[in-house]
């Protein structure tokens, strides 16, 4: 079956024309519900069972779990073990900079085998790719389900992926065995990435006239202790953990910004520091936060001062799919390339934590993501469809 490019472009233009910006700034945040409804229609029209899961009790935010089940009923009885292949993508996009786009970001514009539009590569283009890939299998007797998963808020809180971890959004997803997260990797297989956390530390001291230090409690002085401690902690982490699969092969901590005080002759009453943590597979963000909190408690007691740490978002743990797993070997053979690591975080660790073997692999390049005039290279679509079809044949037939 040859690739129907005009259907692909028609479907992508529908998705692009349905805005779904997610943003930590509530004025820009839109929700993704309209995209979810659109996808639910596409997939239910071709025989999928669709399950829409509201996210964060917000009617504008949802996940879609669309399942094409084996035709025999009671497939769960016949296959008590895990089974099924998930094609997963997020439906939200980042905001855009109006002035820097050549064309309307919500109107798909095709030029020279490139389809331009907000979210075209990251990652609305994955859904019509999946839609095209499953066409030849709609009337085939499946042994395991094909599941299309579409999530909310990947670009901000990952609350959509988080919601999947809640009790049973869908039987098929709970039992799924394999997953492709279709982020734009130019169809290179990615089996690991670092985790990320962003934290703030706020020290509440007491201001006063600088001529007499006993009149206050200097938050900036204490922040110096905190930073010294954090740098020591970072050094320890980097001595204890390393991973040859990453270009930067140790965990990192970047002290990103600091704000405090107002005047040279006033005791600094308040100081705040923000930093990020980038973890390696096997490290838990929560454990690191606990370690940091213990140190902060010690410094606070010593200085009789209030120190609060807050996570700026929940964070995403690092992800690693075992290099020796059948799934990795199969995909590497299919694409003729070894799997790799990337520097950006994805929803993969959430699916992995649900017991699936996961790879990140999709058409389009991350180089065009989060950019004005974002586009997906249409030449990548047909090879992507072929790869997805090979996976369906291997794991669902
Ligand atoms: Zn993305």
Short mmCIF file of C-alpha atoms and ligand atoms in Angstrom, two decimals:
data_model
loop_
_atom_site.label_atom_id
_atom_site.label_comp_id
_atom_site.label_asym_id
_atom_site.label_seq_id
_atom_site.Cartn_x
_atom_site.Cartn_y
_atom_site.Cartn_z
CA UNK A 1 0.00 0.00 0.00
CA UNK A 2 1.48 3.31 -1.00
CA UNK A 3 1.51 6.29 1.28
CA UNK A 4 -1.43 8.62 0.77
CA UNK A 5 0.30 11.96 1.22
CA UNK A 6 -2.77 14.07 0.59
CA UNK A 7 -4.68 12.30 3.40
CA UNK A 8 -1.67 12.73 5.67
CA UNK A 9 -1.55 16.48 4.91
CA UNK A 10 -5.31 16.86 5.30
CA UNK A 11 -5.20 15.19 8.73
CA UNK A 12 -2.13 17.13 9.82
CA UNK A 13 -3.77 20.38 8.73
CA UNK A 14 -6.80 19.54 10.90
CA UNK A 15 -4.55 18.94 13.90
CA UNK A 16 -2.49 22.08 13.29
CA UNK A 17 -5.68 24.13 12.89
CA UNK A 18 -6.82 22.96 16.32
CA UNK A 19 -4.73 25.00 18.78
CA UNK A 20 -3.52 23.16 21.88
CA UNK A 21 -0.85 25.31 23.45
CA UNK A 22 0.21 24.31 26.92
CA UNK A 23 2.08 26.81 28.98
CA UNK A 24 2.96 27.41 32.62
CA UNK A 25 1.57 30.92 32.04
CA UNK A 26 -2.21 30.45 32.54
CA UNK A 27 -2.93 33.29 30.09
CA UNK A 28 -1.42 31.28 27.24
CA UNK A 29 -2.51 27.81 28.36
CA UNK A 30 -5.34 26.40 26.22
CA UNK A 31 -5.94 22.75 26.92
CA UNK A 32 -5.86 19.95 24.36
CA UNK A 33 -9.43 18.66 24.49
CA UNK A 34 -10.32 19.62 20.92
CA UNK A 35 -7.36 17.69 19.53
CA UNK A 36 -8.31 14.68 21.65
CA UNK A 37 -11.88 14.80 20.32
CA UNK A 38 -10.62 15.02 16.76
CA UNK A 39 -8.34 12.01 17.20
CA UNK A 40 -11.09 10.09 19.00
CA UNK A 41 -13.30 10.60 15.93
CA UNK A 42 -10.64 9.46 13.49
CA UNK A 43 -9.86 6.30 15.39
CA UNK A 44 -13.38 5.34 16.42
CA UNK A 45 -14.44 5.69 12.76
CA UNK A 46 -12.00 2.90 11.84
CA UNK A 47 -13.04 0.55 14.62
CA UNK A 48 -10.98 1.55 17.65
CA UNK A 49 -12.56 1.65 21.10
CA UNK A 50 -11.89 5.10 22.46
CA UNK A 51 -11.46 5.99 26.08
CA UNK A 52 -11.07 9.65 27.05
CA UNK A 53 -9.51 10.37 30.42
CA UNK A 54 -9.92 13.86 31.87
CA UNK A 55 -6.67 15.22 33.30
CA UNK A 56 -6.36 17.35 36.44
CA UNK A 57 -10.18 17.58 36.70
CA UNK A 58 -9.96 20.12 33.90
CA UNK A 59 -12.58 19.53 31.18
CA UNK A 60 -10.22 21.19 28.65
CA UNK A 61 -7.43 18.64 29.28
CA UNK A 62 -7.57 14.97 28.44
CA UNK A 63 -5.75 11.84 27.37
CA UNK A 64 -7.05 9.51 24.69
CA UNK A 65 -6.55 5.76 24.82
CA UNK A 66 -7.78 4.25 21.53
CA UNK A 67 -7.59 0.48 21.26
CA UNK A 68 -7.95 -1.83 18.30
CA UNK A 69 -8.52 -5.18 19.98
CA UNK A 70 -8.14 -8.69 18.68
CA UNK A 71 -11.46 -9.67 17.15
CA UNK A 72 -12.15 -12.65 19.45
CA UNK A 73 -13.89 -11.67 22.63
CA UNK A 74 -12.32 -12.45 25.99
CA UNK A 75 -8.89 -11.80 24.64
CA UNK A 76 -7.81 -11.08 28.19
CA UNK A 77 -8.65 -14.66 29.12
CA UNK A 78 -6.69 -16.02 26.19
CA UNK A 79 -3.75 -13.71 26.90
CA UNK A 80 -3.44 -13.29 30.64
CA UNK A 81 0.14 -12.06 30.11
CA UNK A 82 1.00 -8.58 28.91
CA UNK A 83 0.42 -7.82 25.27
CA UNK A 84 -0.10 -5.00 22.85
CA UNK A 85 1.81 -2.25 21.14
CA UNK A 86 1.30 1.41 22.07
CA UNK A 87 1.92 4.36 19.78
CA UNK A 88 2.13 7.32 22.10
CA UNK A 89 2.30 11.05 21.50
CA UNK A 90 1.49 14.32 23.18
CA UNK A 91 -1.14 16.56 21.65
CA UNK A 92 -0.08 19.88 23.15
CA UNK A 93 2.38 22.34 21.62
CA UNK A 94 4.55 25.07 23.02
CA UNK A 95 3.47 28.73 22.54
CA UNK A 96 4.65 30.54 19.41
CA UNK A 97 6.18 33.88 18.60
CA UNK A 98 3.69 35.47 16.18
CA UNK A 99 6.11 38.01 14.77
CA UNK A 100 8.66 35.43 13.73
CA UNK A 101 6.40 33.09 11.73
CA UNK A 102 6.33 33.60 7.96
CA UNK A 103 2.83 32.09 7.69
CA UNK A 104 -0.07 31.57 10.09
CA UNK A 105 1.14 28.87 12.54
CA UNK A 106 -2.34 27.29 12.58
CA UNK A 107 -2.66 26.90 8.80
CA UNK A 108 -0.63 24.03 7.38
CA UNK A 109 1.62 25.37 4.66
CA UNK A 110 3.45 22.99 2.33
CA UNK A 111 6.54 23.97 0.45
CA UNK A 112 9.31 21.83 -0.97
CA UNK A 113 8.29 18.61 0.87
CA UNK A 114 8.07 20.46 4.15
CA UNK A 115 4.79 20.87 6.04
CA UNK A 116 4.92 23.99 8.19
CA UNK A 117 2.69 24.58 11.20
CA UNK A 118 2.78 24.84 14.99
CA UNK A 119 3.32 21.32 16.32
CA UNK A 120 3.89 19.83 12.85
CA UNK A 121 7.04 18.01 13.97
CA UNK A 122 6.58 18.14 17.78
CA UNK A 123 4.48 16.16 17.50
CA UNK A 124 1.13 16.36 15.78
CA UNK A 125 2.64 14.75 12.66
CA UNK A 126 3.01 11.45 14.50
CA UNK A 127 -0.76 10.81 14.66
CA UNK A 128 -1.49 10.83 10.90
CA UNK A 129 1.65 8.71 10.51
CA UNK A 130 0.22 6.13 12.91
CA UNK A 131 -3.19 6.39 11.23
CA UNK A 132 -1.63 5.59 7.87
CA UNK A 133 0.48 2.77 9.31
CA UNK A 134 -2.48 0.86 10.77
CA UNK A 135 -4.67 0.94 7.65
CA UNK A 136 -3.58 -2.45 6.22
CA UNK A 137 -4.19 -4.14 9.59
CA UNK A 138 -7.78 -3.03 10.17
CA UNK A 139 -9.18 -6.23 8.68
CA UNK A 140 -6.37 -8.55 9.82
CA UNK A 141 -6.85 -10.93 12.73
CA UNK A 142 -4.80 -9.29 15.47
CA UNK A 143 -3.38 -11.39 18.29
CA UNK A 144 -2.51 -8.37 20.41
CA UNK A 145 -4.09 -4.92 20.53
CA UNK A 146 -2.80 -1.81 18.79
CA UNK A 147 -3.18 1.14 21.17
CA UNK A 148 -2.95 4.80 20.25
CA UNK A 149 -2.23 6.98 23.24
CA UNK A 150 -2.53 10.77 23.04
CA UNK A 151 -1.65 12.84 26.10
CA UNK A 152 -2.05 16.33 27.56
CA UNK A 153 0.51 18.81 28.85
CA UNK A 154 3.75 17.08 27.92
CA UNK A 155 5.38 20.44 27.26
CA UNK A 156 4.73 21.70 30.79
CA UNK A 157 3.89 19.47 33.74
CA UNK A 158 3.54 16.06 32.03
CA UNK A 159 0.30 15.82 33.97
CA UNK A 160 -1.26 13.75 31.18
CA UNK A 161 1.39 11.04 31.45
CA UNK A 162 1.23 11.27 35.23
CA UNK A 163 -2.53 10.69 35.13
CA UNK A 164 -1.94 7.38 33.31
CA UNK A 165 -0.26 6.08 36.44
CA UNK A 166 -3.49 6.51 38.39
CA UNK A 167 -5.58 3.36 38.78
CA UNK A 168 -6.55 1.83 35.48
CA UNK A 169 -7.40 4.46 32.89
CA UNK A 170 -7.76 1.58 30.50
CA UNK A 171 -7.33 -2.19 30.66
CA UNK A 172 -5.51 -2.32 27.33
CA UNK A 173 -2.96 0.25 28.42
CA UNK A 174 -2.37 -1.42 31.78
CA UNK A 175 -1.52 -4.65 29.99
CA UNK A 176 0.42 -3.19 27.08
CA UNK A 177 3.82 -4.72 26.49
CA UNK A 178 5.63 -2.34 24.10
CA UNK A 179 5.47 1.37 23.39
CA UNK A 180 6.84 3.77 20.83
CA UNK A 181 6.85 7.39 21.99
CA UNK A 182 6.80 9.20 18.66
CA UNK A 183 8.78 12.34 19.50
CA UNK A 184 10.64 13.71 16.49
CA UNK A 185 13.93 11.81 16.35
CA UNK A 186 14.15 11.44 12.55
CA UNK A 187 13.20 7.80 13.27
CA UNK A 188 16.33 7.12 15.27
CA UNK A 189 15.63 4.89 18.23
CA UNK A 190 16.24 6.53 21.58
CA UNK A 191 16.46 4.25 24.57
CA UNK A 192 17.58 6.65 27.26
CA UNK A 193 17.51 10.21 28.43
CA UNK A 194 18.35 12.05 31.59
CA UNK A 195 15.80 13.09 34.17
CA UNK A 196 15.16 16.68 35.16
CA UNK A 197 14.03 18.49 38.26
CA UNK A 198 13.84 22.23 38.95
CA UNK A 199 14.01 23.44 42.51
CA UNK A 200 13.92 26.68 44.40
CA UNK A 201 15.39 27.38 47.83
CA UNK A 202 14.10 30.35 49.75
CA UNK A 203 15.80 31.69 52.85
CA UNK A 204 13.77 33.96 55.08
CA UNK A 205 16.14 35.97 57.30
CA UNK A 206 15.63 39.28 59.02
CA UNK A 207 16.68 42.67 57.70
CA UNK A 208 18.14 45.47 59.80
CA UNK A 209 20.75 48.23 59.79
CA UNK A 210 24.01 46.83 58.52
CA UNK A 211 26.06 48.61 61.20
CA UNK A 212 24.92 46.07 63.78
CA UNK A 213 24.72 42.46 62.55
CA UNK A 214 22.82 41.42 65.67
CA UNK A 215 19.82 43.45 64.46
CA UNK A 216 19.00 40.85 61.81
CA UNK A 217 19.77 37.49 60.33
CA UNK A 218 21.49 37.68 56.97
CA UNK A 219 19.84 35.46 54.36
CA UNK A 220 22.66 36.05 51.89
CA UNK A 221 25.28 34.80 54.36
CA UNK A 222 23.25 31.64 54.87
CA UNK A 223 22.74 31.24 51.12
CA UNK A 224 26.51 31.13 50.85
CA UNK A 225 26.46 28.06 53.13
CA UNK A 226 23.65 26.54 51.10
CA UNK A 227 25.52 27.00 47.82
CA UNK A 228 28.73 25.62 49.29
CA UNK A 229 26.76 22.61 50.41
CA UNK A 230 25.01 22.15 47.04
CA UNK A 231 28.31 22.31 45.19
CA UNK A 232 29.74 19.69 47.51
CA UNK A 233 26.65 17.54 46.98
CA UNK A 234 27.03 17.90 43.21
CA UNK A 235 30.64 16.80 43.41
CA UNK A 236 29.65 13.74 45.44
CA UNK A 237 26.92 12.84 42.95
CA UNK A 238 29.33 13.13 40.05
CA UNK A 239 31.86 10.92 41.83
CA UNK A 240 29.24 8.29 42.58
CA UNK A 241 27.29 8.23 39.30
CA UNK A 242 28.34 8.11 35.68
CA UNK A 243 26.93 6.58 32.51
CA UNK A 244 28.99 6.13 29.34
CA UNK A 245 25.85 6.32 27.17
CA UNK A 246 25.56 10.08 27.65
CA UNK A 247 27.70 12.85 26.18
CA UNK A 248 27.66 14.54 29.58
CA UNK A 249 28.21 11.30 31.43
CA UNK A 250 27.51 12.53 34.99
CA UNK A 251 24.49 14.03 36.71
CA UNK A 252 24.52 17.82 36.65
CA UNK A 253 23.20 20.60 38.83
CA UNK A 254 23.06 24.12 37.45
CA UNK A 255 22.67 27.06 39.82
CA UNK A 256 20.53 29.13 37.49
CA UNK A 257 19.50 32.32 39.25
CA UNK A 258 19.62 34.06 42.59
CA UNK A 259 17.70 36.99 43.98
CA UNK A 260 18.13 38.56 47.36
CA UNK A 261 18.50 41.74 49.36
CA UNK A 262 18.18 45.32 48.17
CA UNK A 263 20.93 47.53 49.56
CA UNK A 264 24.56 47.33 50.67
CA UNK A 265 23.76 48.86 54.04
CA UNK A 266 20.81 46.67 54.90
CA UNK A 267 21.06 43.15 56.29
CA UNK A 268 19.74 40.89 53.55
CA UNK A 269 16.33 39.72 54.72
CA UNK A 270 15.46 37.28 52.00
CA UNK A 271 17.29 35.31 49.35
CA UNK A 272 16.09 32.84 46.77
CA UNK A 273 18.03 30.45 44.55
CA UNK A 274 16.78 28.36 41.63
CA UNK A 275 18.63 25.40 40.19
CA UNK A 276 18.06 22.33 38.07
CA UNK A 277 19.09 18.74 38.52
CA UNK A 278 19.69 16.40 35.60
CA UNK A 279 19.81 12.82 36.72
CA UNK A 280 21.08 9.60 35.20
CA UNK A 281 19.01 6.41 34.85
CA UNK A 282 18.77 4.71 38.23
CA UNK A 283 18.76 7.97 40.21
CA UNK A 284 15.53 9.08 41.84
CA UNK A 285 14.71 12.77 41.97
CA UNK A 286 12.77 12.24 45.18
CA UNK A 287 15.81 10.67 46.86
CA UNK A 288 17.97 13.63 45.82
CA UNK A 289 15.39 16.06 47.15
CA UNK A 290 15.37 14.19 50.47
CA UNK A 291 19.15 14.41 50.68
CA UNK A 292 19.09 18.13 49.93
CA UNK A 293 16.33 18.71 52.49
CA UNK A 294 18.37 17.01 55.21
CA UNK A 295 21.28 19.34 54.51
CA UNK A 296 19.00 22.37 54.47
CA UNK A 297 17.49 21.42 57.83
CA UNK A 298 20.97 21.21 59.31
CA UNK A 299 21.94 24.65 57.92
CA UNK A 300 18.65 26.19 59.06
CA UNK A 301 19.11 24.90 62.61
CA UNK A 302 22.70 26.06 62.79
CA UNK A 303 21.74 29.57 61.65
CA UNK A 304 18.34 29.81 63.35
CA UNK A 305 16.73 30.77 60.06
CA UNK A 306 13.88 29.58 57.86
CA UNK A 307 14.89 27.67 54.72
CA UNK A 308 12.23 26.29 52.37
CA UNK A 309 12.78 24.16 49.30
CA UNK A 310 10.11 23.89 46.65
CA UNK A 311 10.02 21.91 43.42
CA UNK A 312 9.15 24.22 40.53
CA UNK A 313 7.53 21.24 38.83
CA UNK A 314 7.23 17.60 39.74
CA UNK A 315 10.12 16.65 37.53
CA UNK A 316 10.71 13.74 35.21
CA UNK A 317 12.91 10.82 36.11
CA UNK A 318 15.60 9.56 33.78
CA UNK A 319 14.72 6.82 31.32
CA UNK A 320 16.63 3.79 30.17
CA UNK A 321 15.35 0.84 28.21
CA UNK A 322 17.61 -2.17 28.57
CA UNK A 323 19.93 -2.46 25.54
CA UNK A 324 19.57 -6.23 25.59
CA UNK A 325 15.78 -6.29 25.46
CA UNK A 326 14.08 -7.97 22.53
CA UNK A 327 12.31 -4.71 21.69
CA UNK A 328 15.54 -2.71 21.38
CA UNK A 329 17.21 -5.46 19.35
CA UNK A 330 14.21 -5.74 17.03
CA UNK A 331 13.96 -2.01 16.39
CA UNK A 332 17.71 -1.62 15.91
CA UNK A 333 17.63 -4.38 13.31
CA UNK A 334 14.65 -2.78 11.56
CA UNK A 335 16.21 0.65 11.25
CA UNK A 336 19.77 -0.62 10.83
CA UNK A 337 21.10 1.66 13.56
CA UNK A 338 22.05 1.38 17.18
CA UNK A 339 19.77 3.06 19.69
CA UNK A 340 21.01 6.24 21.32
CA UNK A 341 20.47 8.77 24.07
CA UNK A 342 19.04 12.29 23.83
CA UNK A 343 19.29 15.38 25.97
CA UNK A 344 15.55 16.12 26.22
CA UNK A 345 13.05 14.51 28.59
CA UNK A 346 9.97 12.65 27.32
CA UNK A 347 6.96 10.72 28.61
CA UNK A 348 8.89 7.45 28.15
CA UNK A 349 9.76 6.98 31.85
CA UNK A 350 6.05 7.01 32.77
CA UNK A 351 5.19 4.23 30.29
CA UNK A 352 8.31 2.35 31.32
CA UNK A 353 7.19 2.57 34.95
CA UNK A 354 3.88 0.98 33.89
CA UNK A 355 5.84 -2.09 32.81
CA UNK A 356 6.22 -1.47 29.09
CA UNK A 357 9.36 -1.76 27.00
CA UNK A 358 9.69 1.72 25.52
CA UNK A 359 11.62 3.44 22.76
CA UNK A 360 11.37 7.06 21.67
CA UNK A 361 11.22 7.21 17.88
CA UNK A 362 9.23 9.30 15.46
CA UNK A 363 9.33 11.19 12.17
CA UNK A 364 10.51 14.79 12.01
CA UNK A 365 13.47 16.42 13.65
CA UNK A 366 13.75 17.98 17.09
CA UNK A 367 15.87 20.70 15.42
CA UNK A 368 12.67 22.20 14.00
CA UNK A 369 10.69 21.84 17.24
CA UNK A 370 9.91 24.85 19.44
CA UNK A 371 10.96 27.16 16.56
CA UNK A 372 9.25 29.74 14.37
CA UNK A 373 8.31 28.14 11.03
CA UNK A 374 8.32 24.68 12.60
CA UNK A 375 7.98 22.02 9.92
CA UNK A 376 8.02 18.28 9.39
CA UNK A 377 9.95 16.80 6.49
CA UNK A 378 7.37 14.90 4.43
CA UNK A 379 10.07 12.64 3.00
CA UNK A 380 10.38 11.05 6.44
CA UNK A 381 6.76 9.93 6.63
CA UNK A 382 6.72 6.92 4.35
CA UNK A 383 9.83 5.27 5.88
CA UNK A 384 8.32 5.94 9.32
CA UNK A 385 5.09 4.23 8.29
CA UNK A 386 7.07 1.22 7.06
CA UNK A 387 8.91 0.91 10.36
CA UNK A 388 5.70 1.16 12.41
CA UNK A 389 4.07 -1.46 10.17
CA UNK A 390 6.98 -3.85 10.73
CA UNK A 391 6.48 -3.46 14.49
CA UNK A 392 2.75 -4.15 14.20
CA UNK A 393 3.48 -7.31 12.19
CA UNK A 394 5.99 -8.49 14.77
CA UNK A 395 4.08 -7.67 17.96
CA UNK A 396 0.38 -7.71 17.09
CA UNK A 397 -0.14 -10.32 14.38
ZN1 LIG B 1 7.45 16.76 21.99
#
